[in-house]
Amino acid sequence: MRLSVAAAISHGRVYRRFGLSPRSRLDLLRNLVTALVRHERIETPWARADEMRGYAERLIDYAKRGDKDERAMRMADFWLTEKDLIHKLFKVLAPRFQPHPGSYTRMLQIPNRDGLDRAKMAVIELKGNPLPPLVRPRRDSDKTLLNQLLKGYRQDAQRAAAS
Amino acid sequence: MAVLVRSPLPRLRALLQRCWGRMKRGLWPGVFGGQSPPWGPALAVQGLALVPQGINDGGESSTEAPSLLESVVWMAAPKQRRTIEVNRCRRRHPSKLIEIKRNIDVCPECGNLKQKHVLCGYCYTKVKEETRLIRMEIYKKEGGPFNSPTVETVVLYEGEKPTEKDEGKRIIERARKRPSWFVQN
């Protein structure tokens, strides 16, 4: 039975420490969630984006319950500091993500910040946003082996169907 | 050896002073066997004790404060100059050099270099600038803070009409041709 905690060991701790205190950490993450819901794409240090992602997705899960739900409304009231975003959450984001079972956000790393600290930055966005896409999905070129084989198979099938 | 003198009663003090005088003059052979040992108030020094200067002063220097050189604490210092060969071995050890990165690739869109797990800097700046202009249009349309709408938004460029999928959405107009990398859904 462990009677004392050795200093500087944090095995199994999942939550990062931010800000001045646990309350300050929640306020920081709350500001980020509000900004994400408002702007649908934000650029922040990677650790903050990673931490905030879980909270944002759970908030959307609560919003999917509908705005008649008391717990969902209380969650939205706490997590969104700008109260016009509560309407946006329940009327825009909840219907948008109704068909999806999970993973409503996309997080990508961007080049380190230009300032003195060269911090590792990430851009986190809600899927289905109206803004220009960050990454264009690329199709493999036609010259790859698999694509050439598939092309040959298709041609054979057409020839067999024609004859 | 530090000599402690307690403050006794006056008669005891007189006795002790007499004994002390006799010991110093060497008239008390029982203590040191006739030889006169190096008397004088020796100061407490850590490590090797040098012969202190107070040996000649005798009793008078017992009231002086110890000088700075005698109460110094000994600290580690290098004995020899490190040769340039040794210095080079330390400075050029692999653990001290910057690791070479092998995850740099060419971005297929613009041809700039990028790390494999990071977005291309040039393409991201392009997208960021366009996003900024779209957001300026949104701000102009909303007119003030805290006015976000309760409907979806769609961005249309010059000469584009809203399709049937864009029913009931708020339309943001951008006064330029649609960029090739922003595919209309």
Short mmCIF file of C-alpha atoms in Angstrom, two decimals:
data_model
loop_
_atom_site.label_atom_id
_atom_site.label_comp_id
_atom_site.label_asym_id
_atom_site.label_seq_id
_atom_site.Cartn_x
_atom_site.Cartn_y
_atom_site.Cartn_z
CA MET A 1 0.00 0.00 0.00
CA ARG A 2 1.50 3.28 -1.08
CA LEU A 3 1.51 5.66 1.84
CA SER A 4 3.37 8.49 0.17
CA VAL A 5 3.63 9.80 -3.38
CA ALA A 6 7.16 10.08 -4.69
CA ALA A 7 7.87 13.50 -6.13
CA ALA A 8 8.08 14.07 -9.92
CA ILE A 9 6.43 10.78 -10.92
CA SER A 10 3.19 11.24 -12.85
CA HIS A 11 2.45 7.81 -14.29
CA GLY A 12 -1.04 7.48 -15.64
CA ARG A 13 -2.00 11.15 -15.31
CA VAL A 14 -4.03 12.09 -18.39
CA TYR A 15 -4.77 15.77 -17.77
CA ARG A 16 -2.04 18.29 -18.50
CA ARG A 17 -1.42 21.23 -16.20
CA PHE A 18 -2.11 24.67 -17.59
CA GLY A 19 -2.33 28.16 -16.13
CA LEU A 20 -2.07 29.09 -12.48
CA SER A 21 -4.43 26.53 -10.91
CA PRO A 22 -6.97 23.83 -11.90
CA ARG A 23 -9.70 26.48 -12.07
CA SER A 24 -7.48 28.62 -14.31
CA ARG A 25 -6.84 25.60 -16.52
CA LEU A 26 -10.59 25.09 -16.96
CA ASP A 27 -11.07 28.78 -17.75
CA LEU A 28 -8.32 28.63 -20.37
CA LEU A 29 -9.85 25.58 -22.02
CA ARG A 30 -13.29 27.14 -21.81
CA ASN A 31 -12.06 30.20 -23.72
CA LEU A 32 -10.59 27.95 -26.37
CA VAL A 33 -13.82 25.94 -26.72
CA THR A 34 -15.80 29.17 -27.06
CA ALA A 35 -13.41 30.40 -29.74
CA LEU A 36 -13.66 27.11 -31.61
CA VAL A 37 -17.44 27.17 -31.61
CA ARG A 38 -17.44 30.80 -32.75
CA HIS A 39 -14.76 30.68 -35.46
CA GLU A 40 -14.82 26.93 -36.31
CA ARG A 41 -11.07 26.93 -36.85
CA ILE A 42 -8.42 28.14 -34.41
CA GLU A 43 -4.66 28.07 -34.18
CA THR A 44 -3.19 27.45 -30.74
CA PRO A 45 -0.29 25.61 -29.06
CA TRP A 46 -0.49 21.88 -29.70
CA ALA A 47 -0.87 20.86 -26.07
CA ARG A 48 -3.81 23.21 -25.54
CA ALA A 49 -5.50 22.03 -28.73
CA ASP A 50 -5.05 18.42 -27.71
CA GLU A 51 -6.47 19.04 -24.25
CA MET A 52 -9.36 21.11 -25.57
CA ARG A 53 -10.35 18.57 -28.20
CA GLY A 54 -11.83 16.13 -25.73
CA TYR A 55 -13.89 18.80 -24.01
CA ALA A 56 -15.20 20.17 -27.33
CA GLU A 57 -16.29 16.76 -28.57
CA ARG A 58 -18.03 15.93 -25.31
CA LEU A 59 -19.82 19.28 -25.45
CA ILE A 60 -21.13 18.42 -28.92
CA ASP A 61 -22.24 15.03 -27.61
CA TYR A 62 -24.21 16.80 -24.91
CA ALA A 63 -25.65 19.20 -27.48
CA LYS A 64 -26.86 16.27 -29.58
CA ARG A 65 -29.22 15.39 -26.73
CA GLY A 66 -31.25 18.44 -27.66
CA ASP A 67 -31.75 21.77 -25.94
CA LYS A 68 -34.70 20.59 -23.87
CA ASP A 69 -32.26 18.48 -21.83
CA GLU A 70 -31.43 20.23 -18.56
CA ARG A 71 -27.92 18.84 -18.21
CA ALA A 72 -27.06 19.69 -21.81
CA MET A 73 -28.18 23.28 -21.31
CA ARG A 74 -26.19 23.64 -18.08
CA MET A 75 -23.08 22.24 -19.77
CA ALA A 76 -23.46 24.61 -22.71
CA ASP A 77 -24.06 27.49 -20.32
CA PHE A 78 -20.83 26.77 -18.47
CA TRP A 79 -18.61 25.98 -21.41
CA LEU A 80 -19.66 28.77 -23.77
CA THR A 81 -18.94 32.15 -22.26
CA GLU A 82 -20.57 34.04 -25.13
CA LYS A 83 -24.25 33.25 -24.83
CA ASP A 84 -25.20 33.68 -28.48
CA LEU A 85 -23.04 30.65 -29.22
CA ILE A 86 -25.37 28.42 -27.21
CA HIS A 87 -27.99 29.00 -29.92
CA LYS A 88 -25.40 28.23 -32.61
CA LEU A 89 -24.36 25.05 -30.80
CA PHE A 90 -27.86 23.61 -30.52
CA LYS A 91 -29.26 24.83 -33.84
CA VAL A 92 -26.25 24.56 -36.18
CA LEU A 93 -23.62 22.18 -34.81
CA ALA A 94 -25.90 19.53 -33.29
CA PRO A 95 -27.83 18.91 -36.57
CA ARG A 96 -24.59 19.06 -38.57
CA PHE A 97 -23.02 16.27 -36.52
CA GLN A 98 -26.17 14.21 -35.92
CA PRO A 99 -25.22 11.50 -38.48
CA HIS A 100 -21.62 11.22 -37.16
CA PRO A 101 -21.01 8.91 -34.16
CA GLY A 102 -17.91 10.80 -32.95
CA SER A 103 -14.73 12.71 -33.92
CA TYR A 104 -16.19 16.08 -34.84
CA THR A 105 -12.86 17.90 -34.83
CA ARG A 106 -9.73 17.70 -36.92
CA MET A 107 -6.36 18.64 -35.45
CA LEU A 108 -3.27 19.17 -37.60
CA GLN A 109 0.20 20.35 -36.69
CA ILE A 110 1.53 23.52 -38.30
CA PRO A 111 5.09 24.91 -38.44
CA ASN A 112 6.43 26.23 -35.13
CA ARG A 113 5.38 29.68 -34.00
CA ASP A 114 7.44 32.59 -35.38
CA GLY A 115 8.04 34.23 -32.00
CA LEU A 116 10.98 33.70 -29.66
CA ASP A 117 9.47 30.58 -28.07
CA ARG A 118 9.12 28.56 -31.33
CA ALA A 119 6.18 26.73 -29.75
CA LYS A 120 4.66 23.63 -31.34
CA MET A 121 1.38 24.87 -32.82
CA ALA A 122 -1.69 23.11 -34.09
CA VAL A 123 -4.80 24.15 -35.93
CA ILE A 124 -8.04 22.57 -34.74
CA GLU A 125 -11.25 22.86 -36.71
CA LEU A 126 -14.77 21.50 -36.67
CA LYS A 127 -15.48 19.21 -39.59
CA GLY A 128 -17.93 20.51 -42.15
CA ASN A 129 -16.99 24.16 -41.66
CA PRO A 130 -17.54 26.62 -44.55
CA LEU A 131 -13.92 27.80 -44.59
CA PRO A 132 -11.34 26.76 -47.24
CA PRO A 133 -9.94 23.26 -46.61
CA LEU A 134 -6.55 22.91 -44.95
CA VAL A 135 -5.52 19.69 -46.67
CA ARG A 136 -6.55 18.58 -50.13
CA PRO A 137 -7.20 14.86 -50.33
CA ARG A 138 -4.80 13.49 -52.91
CA ARG A 139 -5.56 10.57 -55.15
CA ASP A 140 -2.71 8.24 -55.88
CA SER A 141 -1.16 8.71 -59.31
CA ASP A 142 -2.15 6.36 -62.11
CA LYS A 143 1.39 5.03 -62.44
CA THR A 144 1.43 3.12 -59.14
CA LEU A 145 1.54 -0.67 -59.38
CA LEU A 146 -1.84 -1.24 -57.77
CA ASN A 147 -3.55 1.31 -60.01
CA GLN A 148 -1.97 -0.15 -63.12
CA LEU A 149 -3.14 -3.65 -62.14
CA LEU A 150 -6.66 -2.37 -61.46
CA LYS A 151 -6.66 -0.59 -64.82
CA GLY A 152 -5.60 -3.79 -66.55
CA TYR A 153 -8.35 -5.71 -64.75
CA ARG A 154 -10.95 -3.16 -65.78
CA GLN A 155 -9.82 -3.34 -69.41
CA ASP A 156 -9.98 -7.13 -69.34
CA ALA A 157 -13.48 -7.02 -67.89
CA GLN A 158 -14.61 -4.56 -70.59
CA ARG A 159 -13.12 -6.71 -73.34
CA ALA A 160 -14.84 -9.79 -71.92
CA ALA A 161 -18.15 -7.93 -71.68
CA ALA A 162 -17.76 -6.57 -75.26
CA SER A 163 -17.01 -9.97 -76.84
CA MET B 1 41.66 24.14 19.29
CA ALA B 2 39.01 26.51 20.50
CA VAL B 3 39.33 27.64 24.04
CA LEU B 4 36.09 28.27 25.84
CA VAL B 5 35.97 30.55 28.85
CA ARG B 6 32.82 30.41 30.88
CA SER B 7 31.90 33.27 33.15
CA PRO B 8 32.35 31.89 36.65
CA LEU B 9 32.13 33.51 40.08
CA PRO B 10 34.76 36.25 40.72
CA ARG B 11 37.02 34.09 42.96
CA LEU B 12 36.97 31.21 40.52
CA ARG B 13 37.74 33.61 37.73
CA ALA B 14 40.82 34.94 39.56
CA LEU B 15 42.04 31.36 40.10
CA LEU B 16 41.58 30.50 36.44
CA GLN B 17 43.43 33.60 35.34
CA ARG B 18 46.37 32.67 37.56
CA CYS B 19 46.45 29.12 36.18
CA TRP B 20 46.23 30.45 32.65
CA GLY B 21 49.15 32.82 33.25
CA ARG B 22 51.24 29.96 34.64
CA MET B 23 50.48 27.68 31.68
CA LYS B 24 51.40 30.37 29.21
CA ARG B 25 54.70 31.08 30.92
CA GLY B 26 55.55 27.41 30.94
CA LEU B 27 55.48 27.14 34.75
CA TRP B 28 52.98 24.29 34.71
CA PRO B 29 54.94 21.35 33.38
CA GLY B 30 52.14 18.83 33.93
CA VAL B 31 50.20 20.08 30.92
CA PHE B 32 52.66 19.87 28.06
CA GLY B 33 55.78 18.21 29.43
CA GLY B 34 58.05 21.20 29.61
CA GLN B 35 57.95 22.17 25.97
CA SER B 36 56.14 25.29 25.09
CA PRO B 37 53.51 24.33 22.60
CA PRO B 38 52.22 26.77 20.03
CA TRP B 39 49.76 28.64 22.17
CA GLY B 40 47.46 31.36 21.13
CA PRO B 41 43.86 31.43 20.17
CA ALA B 42 43.55 29.05 17.19
CA LEU B 43 40.53 29.75 15.04
CA ALA B 44 38.21 26.99 13.86
CA VAL B 45 38.99 26.32 10.19
CA GLN B 46 37.56 23.44 8.16
CA GLY B 47 40.10 21.13 6.58
CA LEU B 48 43.81 21.84 6.95
CA ALA B 49 44.44 24.37 9.72
CA LEU B 50 47.27 26.74 8.86
CA VAL B 51 49.30 28.21 11.66
CA PRO B 52 47.23 31.29 12.36
CA GLN B 53 48.65 34.77 12.68
CA GLY B 54 47.32 35.04 16.21
CA ILE B 55 50.22 32.91 17.50
CA ASN B 56 52.43 35.96 17.97
CA ASP B 57 49.72 38.22 19.24
CA GLY B 58 48.80 35.95 22.07
CA GLY B 59 45.80 36.87 24.13
CA GLU B 60 45.07 40.19 22.49
CA SER B 61 43.96 38.74 19.19
CA SER B 62 41.30 36.64 20.86
CA THR B 63 39.04 39.69 20.73
CA GLU B 64 39.72 40.41 17.02
CA ALA B 65 37.27 39.14 14.44
CA PRO B 66 38.75 36.43 12.19
CA SER B 67 39.97 37.87 8.90
CA LEU B 68 38.36 36.94 5.62
CA LEU B 69 41.19 34.71 4.46
CA GLU B 70 41.04 32.43 7.49
CA SER B 71 37.33 31.64 7.52
CA VAL B 72 37.11 30.68 3.83
CA VAL B 73 35.19 27.52 2.83
CA TRP B 74 37.21 25.37 0.42
CA MET B 75 35.50 24.85 -2.99
CA ALA B 76 36.21 22.63 -6.02
CA ALA B 77 38.23 24.17 -8.82
CA PRO B 78 39.89 22.68 -11.88
CA LYS B 79 43.49 21.70 -11.33
CA GLN B 80 44.66 21.64 -14.91
CA ARG B 81 43.65 23.37 -18.11
CA ARG B 82 41.55 21.08 -20.31
CA THR B 83 43.39 20.52 -23.55
CA ILE B 84 41.78 21.32 -26.85
CA GLU B 85 41.69 17.62 -27.71
CA VAL B 86 39.68 16.80 -24.60
CA ASN B 87 37.44 19.82 -25.20
CA ARG B 88 36.79 18.72 -28.77
CA CYS B 89 35.85 15.22 -27.63
CA ARG B 90 33.29 16.66 -25.24
CA ARG B 91 31.88 19.32 -27.54
CA ARG B 92 31.54 17.07 -30.58
CA HIS B 93 30.04 14.05 -28.84
CA PRO B 94 26.93 12.83 -30.75
CA SER B 95 24.69 13.48 -27.76
CA LYS B 96 25.53 17.19 -27.99
CA LEU B 97 25.09 17.63 -31.72
CA ILE B 98 21.78 18.53 -33.32
CA GLU B 99 20.04 15.43 -34.71
CA ILE B 100 19.66 15.27 -38.46
CA LYS B 101 16.05 15.24 -39.59
CA ARG B 102 15.13 12.59 -42.11
CA ASN B 103 11.39 13.44 -42.29
CA ILE B 104 11.58 16.36 -44.73
CA ASP B 105 9.59 16.03 -47.94
CA VAL B 106 8.46 18.17 -50.84
CA CYS B 107 4.89 19.49 -50.75
CA PRO B 108 3.07 18.16 -53.85
CA GLU B 109 0.97 21.33 -54.20
CA CYS B 110 3.56 24.11 -54.10
CA GLY B 111 6.93 22.36 -54.14
CA ASN B 112 8.21 23.86 -50.88
CA LEU B 113 9.82 21.70 -48.27
CA LYS B 114 7.72 20.40 -45.41
CA GLN B 115 8.02 17.90 -42.60
CA LYS B 116 6.01 14.75 -43.16
CA HIS B 117 3.69 15.14 -40.17
CA VAL B 118 3.32 18.94 -40.40
CA LEU B 119 1.27 21.03 -42.83
CA CYS B 120 3.16 22.87 -45.58
CA GLY B 121 3.94 26.41 -44.36
CA TYR B 122 3.27 28.10 -47.68
CA CYS B 123 -0.05 26.37 -48.31
CA TYR B 124 -1.16 27.02 -44.74
CA THR B 125 -0.33 30.74 -45.03
CA LYS B 126 -2.37 30.85 -48.23
CA VAL B 127 -5.37 29.25 -46.54
CA LYS B 128 -4.96 31.46 -43.46
CA GLU B 129 -5.01 34.64 -45.56
CA GLU B 130 -8.14 33.56 -47.40
CA THR B 131 -9.80 32.61 -44.09
CA ARG B 132 -8.96 36.05 -42.72
CA LEU B 133 -10.64 37.76 -45.68
CA ILE B 134 -13.72 35.54 -45.35
CA ARG B 135 -13.91 36.37 -41.66
CA MET B 136 -13.73 40.09 -42.44
CA GLU B 137 -16.73 39.67 -44.73
CA ILE B 138 -18.56 37.73 -42.00
CA TYR B 139 -17.84 40.49 -39.51
CA LYS B 140 -19.14 43.12 -41.92
CA LYS B 141 -22.32 41.10 -42.45
CA GLU B 142 -22.90 40.50 -38.75
CA GLY B 143 -22.37 44.15 -37.95
CA GLY B 144 -21.28 43.73 -34.35
CA PRO B 145 -20.01 41.33 -31.70
CA PHE B 146 -22.05 38.40 -30.39
CA ASN B 147 -24.27 38.14 -33.44
CA SER B 148 -23.48 34.67 -34.70
CA PRO B 149 -26.38 33.28 -36.71
CA THR B 150 -28.38 30.14 -36.03
CA VAL B 151 -27.96 28.84 -39.60
CA GLU B 152 -25.04 27.38 -41.53
CA THR B 153 -22.77 29.55 -43.65
CA VAL B 154 -21.61 29.11 -47.24
CA VAL B 155 -18.96 31.09 -49.10
CA LEU B 156 -19.61 32.03 -52.75
CA TYR B 157 -17.16 33.66 -55.11
CA GLU B 158 -17.74 35.87 -58.14
CA GLY B 159 -20.37 34.63 -60.55
CA GLU B 160 -21.57 31.72 -58.40
CA LYS B 161 -25.15 31.00 -57.56
CA PRO B 162 -26.35 29.14 -54.48
CA THR B 163 -27.27 25.55 -55.30
CA GLU B 164 -30.22 23.63 -53.86
CA LYS B 165 -27.91 22.27 -51.14
CA ASP B 166 -27.39 25.85 -49.92
CA GLU B 167 -31.05 26.38 -49.03
CA GLY B 168 -31.49 28.41 -45.86
CA LYS B 169 -27.80 29.07 -45.37
CA ARG B 170 -26.29 32.46 -44.78
CA ILE B 171 -24.32 33.48 -47.89
CA ILE B 172 -20.94 35.22 -47.64
CA GLU B 173 -19.78 36.82 -50.88
CA ARG B 174 -16.13 37.15 -51.74
CA ALA B 175 -15.21 39.55 -54.54
CA ARG B 176 -12.75 37.40 -56.40
CA LYS B 177 -12.51 34.35 -58.60
CA ARG B 178 -12.74 31.02 -56.81
CA PRO B 179 -9.19 29.74 -56.02
CA SER B 180 -8.33 26.39 -57.56
CA TRP B 181 -7.64 24.77 -54.21
CA PHE B 182 -11.03 25.67 -52.73
CA VAL B 183 -13.31 23.11 -54.29
CA GLN B 184 -17.01 23.89 -54.14
CA ASN B 185 -19.02 21.07 -52.56
#
